[in-house]
Coordinates of C-alpha atoms in Angstrom, one line a residue:
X1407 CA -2.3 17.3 -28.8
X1408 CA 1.1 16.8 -29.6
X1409 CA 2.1 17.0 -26.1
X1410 CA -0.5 14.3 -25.0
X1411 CA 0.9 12.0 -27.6
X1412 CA 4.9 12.4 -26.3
X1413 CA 3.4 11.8 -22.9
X1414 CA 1.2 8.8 -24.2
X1415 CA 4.4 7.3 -26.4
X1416 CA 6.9 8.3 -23.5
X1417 CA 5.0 6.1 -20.8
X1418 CA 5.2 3.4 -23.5
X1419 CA 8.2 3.5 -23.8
X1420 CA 9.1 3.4 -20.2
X1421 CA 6.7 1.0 -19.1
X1422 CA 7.3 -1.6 -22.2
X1423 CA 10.2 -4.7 -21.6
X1424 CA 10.7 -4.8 -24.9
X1425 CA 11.9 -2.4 -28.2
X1426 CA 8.5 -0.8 -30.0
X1427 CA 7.7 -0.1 -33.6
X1428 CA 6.7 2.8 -34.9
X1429 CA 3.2 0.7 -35.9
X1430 CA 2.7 0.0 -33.0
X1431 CA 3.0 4.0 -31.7
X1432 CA 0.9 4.8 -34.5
X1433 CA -1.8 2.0 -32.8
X1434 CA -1.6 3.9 -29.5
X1435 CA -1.1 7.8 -30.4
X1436 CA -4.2 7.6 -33.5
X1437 CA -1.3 9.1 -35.6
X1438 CA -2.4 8.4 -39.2
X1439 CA 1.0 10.3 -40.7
X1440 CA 4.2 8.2 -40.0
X1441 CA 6.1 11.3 -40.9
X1442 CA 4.4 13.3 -38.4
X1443 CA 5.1 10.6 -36.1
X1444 CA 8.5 10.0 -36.8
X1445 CA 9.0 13.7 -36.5
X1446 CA 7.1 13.3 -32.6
X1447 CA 9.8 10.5 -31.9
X1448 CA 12.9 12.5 -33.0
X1449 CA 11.3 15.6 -30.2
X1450 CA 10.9 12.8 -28.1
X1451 CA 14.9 11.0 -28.6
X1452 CA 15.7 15.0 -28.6
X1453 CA 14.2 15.3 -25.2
X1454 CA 16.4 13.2 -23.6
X1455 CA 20.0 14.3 -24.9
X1456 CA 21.9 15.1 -21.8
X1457 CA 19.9 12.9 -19.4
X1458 CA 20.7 9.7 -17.2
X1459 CA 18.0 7.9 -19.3
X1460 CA 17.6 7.9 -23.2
X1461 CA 15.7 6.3 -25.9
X1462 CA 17.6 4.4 -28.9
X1463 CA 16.5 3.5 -32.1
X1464 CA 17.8 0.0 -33.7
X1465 CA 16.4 -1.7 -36.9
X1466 CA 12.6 0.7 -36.8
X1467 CA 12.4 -0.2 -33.1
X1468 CA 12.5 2.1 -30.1
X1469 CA 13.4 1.9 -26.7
X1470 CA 14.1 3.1 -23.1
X1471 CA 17.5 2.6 -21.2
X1472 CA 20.0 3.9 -18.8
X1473 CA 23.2 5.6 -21.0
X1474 CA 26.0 3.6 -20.1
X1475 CA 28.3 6.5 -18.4
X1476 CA 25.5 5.5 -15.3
X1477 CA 24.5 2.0 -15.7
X1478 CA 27.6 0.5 -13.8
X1479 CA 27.1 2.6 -10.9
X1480 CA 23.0 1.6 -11.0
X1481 CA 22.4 -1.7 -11.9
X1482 CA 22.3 -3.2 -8.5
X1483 CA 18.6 -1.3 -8.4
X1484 CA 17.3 -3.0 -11.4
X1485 CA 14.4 -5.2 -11.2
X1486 CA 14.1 -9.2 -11.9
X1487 CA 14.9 -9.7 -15.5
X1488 CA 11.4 -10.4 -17.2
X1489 CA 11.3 -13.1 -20.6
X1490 CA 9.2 -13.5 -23.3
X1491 CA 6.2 -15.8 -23.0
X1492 CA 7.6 -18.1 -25.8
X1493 CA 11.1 -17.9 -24.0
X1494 CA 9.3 -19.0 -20.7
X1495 CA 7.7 -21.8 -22.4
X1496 CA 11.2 -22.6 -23.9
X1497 CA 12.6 -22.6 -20.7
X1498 CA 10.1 -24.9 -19.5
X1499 CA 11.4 -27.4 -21.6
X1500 CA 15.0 -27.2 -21.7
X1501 CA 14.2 -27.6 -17.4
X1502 CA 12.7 -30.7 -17.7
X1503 CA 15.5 -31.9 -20.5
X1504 CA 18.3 -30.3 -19.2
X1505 CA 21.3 -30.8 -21.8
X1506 CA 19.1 -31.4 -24.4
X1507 CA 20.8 -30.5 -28.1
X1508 CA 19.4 -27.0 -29.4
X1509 CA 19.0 -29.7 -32.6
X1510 CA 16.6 -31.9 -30.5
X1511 CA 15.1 -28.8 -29.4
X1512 CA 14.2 -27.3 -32.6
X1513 CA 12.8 -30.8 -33.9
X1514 CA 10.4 -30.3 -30.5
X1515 CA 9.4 -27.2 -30.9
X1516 CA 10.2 -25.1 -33.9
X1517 CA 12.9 -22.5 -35.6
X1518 CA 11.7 -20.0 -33.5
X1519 CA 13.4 -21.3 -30.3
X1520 CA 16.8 -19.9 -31.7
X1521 CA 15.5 -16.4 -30.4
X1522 CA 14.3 -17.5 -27.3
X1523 CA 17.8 -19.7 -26.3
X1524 CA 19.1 -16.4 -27.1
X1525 CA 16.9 -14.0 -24.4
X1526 CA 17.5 -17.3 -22.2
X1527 CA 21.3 -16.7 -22.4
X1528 CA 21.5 -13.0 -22.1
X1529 CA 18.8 -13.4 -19.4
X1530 CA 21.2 -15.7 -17.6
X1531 CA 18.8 -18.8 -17.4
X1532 CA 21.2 -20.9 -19.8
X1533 CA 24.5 -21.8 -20.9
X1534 CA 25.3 -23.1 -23.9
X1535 CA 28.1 -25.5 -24.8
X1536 CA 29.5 -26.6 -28.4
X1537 CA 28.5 -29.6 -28.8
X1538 CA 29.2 -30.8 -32.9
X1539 CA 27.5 -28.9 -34.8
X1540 CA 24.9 -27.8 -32.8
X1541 CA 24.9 -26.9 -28.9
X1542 CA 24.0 -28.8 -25.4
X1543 CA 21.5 -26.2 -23.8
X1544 CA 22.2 -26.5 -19.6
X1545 CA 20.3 -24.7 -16.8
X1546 CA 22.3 -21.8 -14.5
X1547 CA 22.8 -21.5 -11.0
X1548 CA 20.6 -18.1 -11.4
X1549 CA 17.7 -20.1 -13.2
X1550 CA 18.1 -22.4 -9.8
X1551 CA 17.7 -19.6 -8.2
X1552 CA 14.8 -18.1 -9.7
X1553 CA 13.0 -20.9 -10.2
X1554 CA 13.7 -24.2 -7.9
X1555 CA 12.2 -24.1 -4.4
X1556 CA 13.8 -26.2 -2.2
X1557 CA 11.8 -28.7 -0.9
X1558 CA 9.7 -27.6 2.8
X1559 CA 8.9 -30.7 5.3
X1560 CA 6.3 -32.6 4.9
X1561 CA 3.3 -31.7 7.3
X1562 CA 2.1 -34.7 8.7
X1563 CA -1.6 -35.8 8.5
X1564 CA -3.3 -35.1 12.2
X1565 CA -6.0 -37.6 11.2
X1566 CA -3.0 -40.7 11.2
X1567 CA -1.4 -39.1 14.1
X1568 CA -4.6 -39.4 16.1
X1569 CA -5.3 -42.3 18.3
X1570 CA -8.4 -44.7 17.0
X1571 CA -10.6 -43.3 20.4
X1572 CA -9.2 -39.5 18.9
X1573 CA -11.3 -40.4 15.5
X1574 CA -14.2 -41.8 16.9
X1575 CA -15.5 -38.8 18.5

């Protein structure tokens, strides 16, 4: 059973964007013992010593990454950097204010956008500049990028290109 459970945590692990708790292993695996499963994640860390890939721990949380010895020479195969849902919706806004104040921002929306300016900025999406005491929030060229589609023609009706004997048939 163990085995399954290594497997079952492992494809978490890889599969997940995001650091995991040892809750929410505990959700997935059925393990009712957090010592037990604690001892299944050291195996587990254990397991990849010496490997291109390994799993850290930082604050309780867990996660899967290249070791840094190979990342330089692999990162031009990673995938699209993928946000949060409340960093999207954070996005969102600052796109249709761009330079808005992180202070006006946090009126608008809540506390909890300091954590999401910061996944915008390490994603790329967002400079910020000093502004006072508080910071001017401004899109990237890579949210451009990503996210601004460059306007296509405009297809013309056929039905106003017709000729009035065209219509009446």
């Amino acid at each position: 059973m163990e085995k399954e459970e290594k497997k079952l945590i492992e494809a978490a692990l890889f599969i997940s964007s995001r650091a995991m708790s040892l809750e929410e292993f505990r959700t997935l695996t059925g393990i009712g013992a957090l010592g037990y499963l604690q001892t299944v994640m050291d195996e587990l860390v254990k397991d990849y010593e010496g490997r291109a890939i390994e799993i850290v721990e930082m604050d309780g949380k867990y996660s899967m990454r290249v070791r840094n010895d190979y990342l330089q020479r692999v990162k031009q195969f990673a995938q699209d950097i993928e946000i949060s849902k409340a960093a999207l919706r954070t996005l969102a806004y600052i796109s249709k204010n761009d330079g808005i104040l992180k202070s006006t921002l946090v009126k608008k929306i809540g506390p909890k956008i300091y954590a999401d300016v910061h996944e915008l900025v390490e994603a790329g999406f967002v400079k910020t500049h000093k502004a006072g005491r508080t910071s001017k929030l401004t899109l990237t060229e890579k949210f451009k990028k990503y996210f601004v589609q460059e306007k296509q023609p405009e297809v013309k009706d056929e039905s106003q290109t017709m000729l009035p004997s065209e219509t009446q048939q």
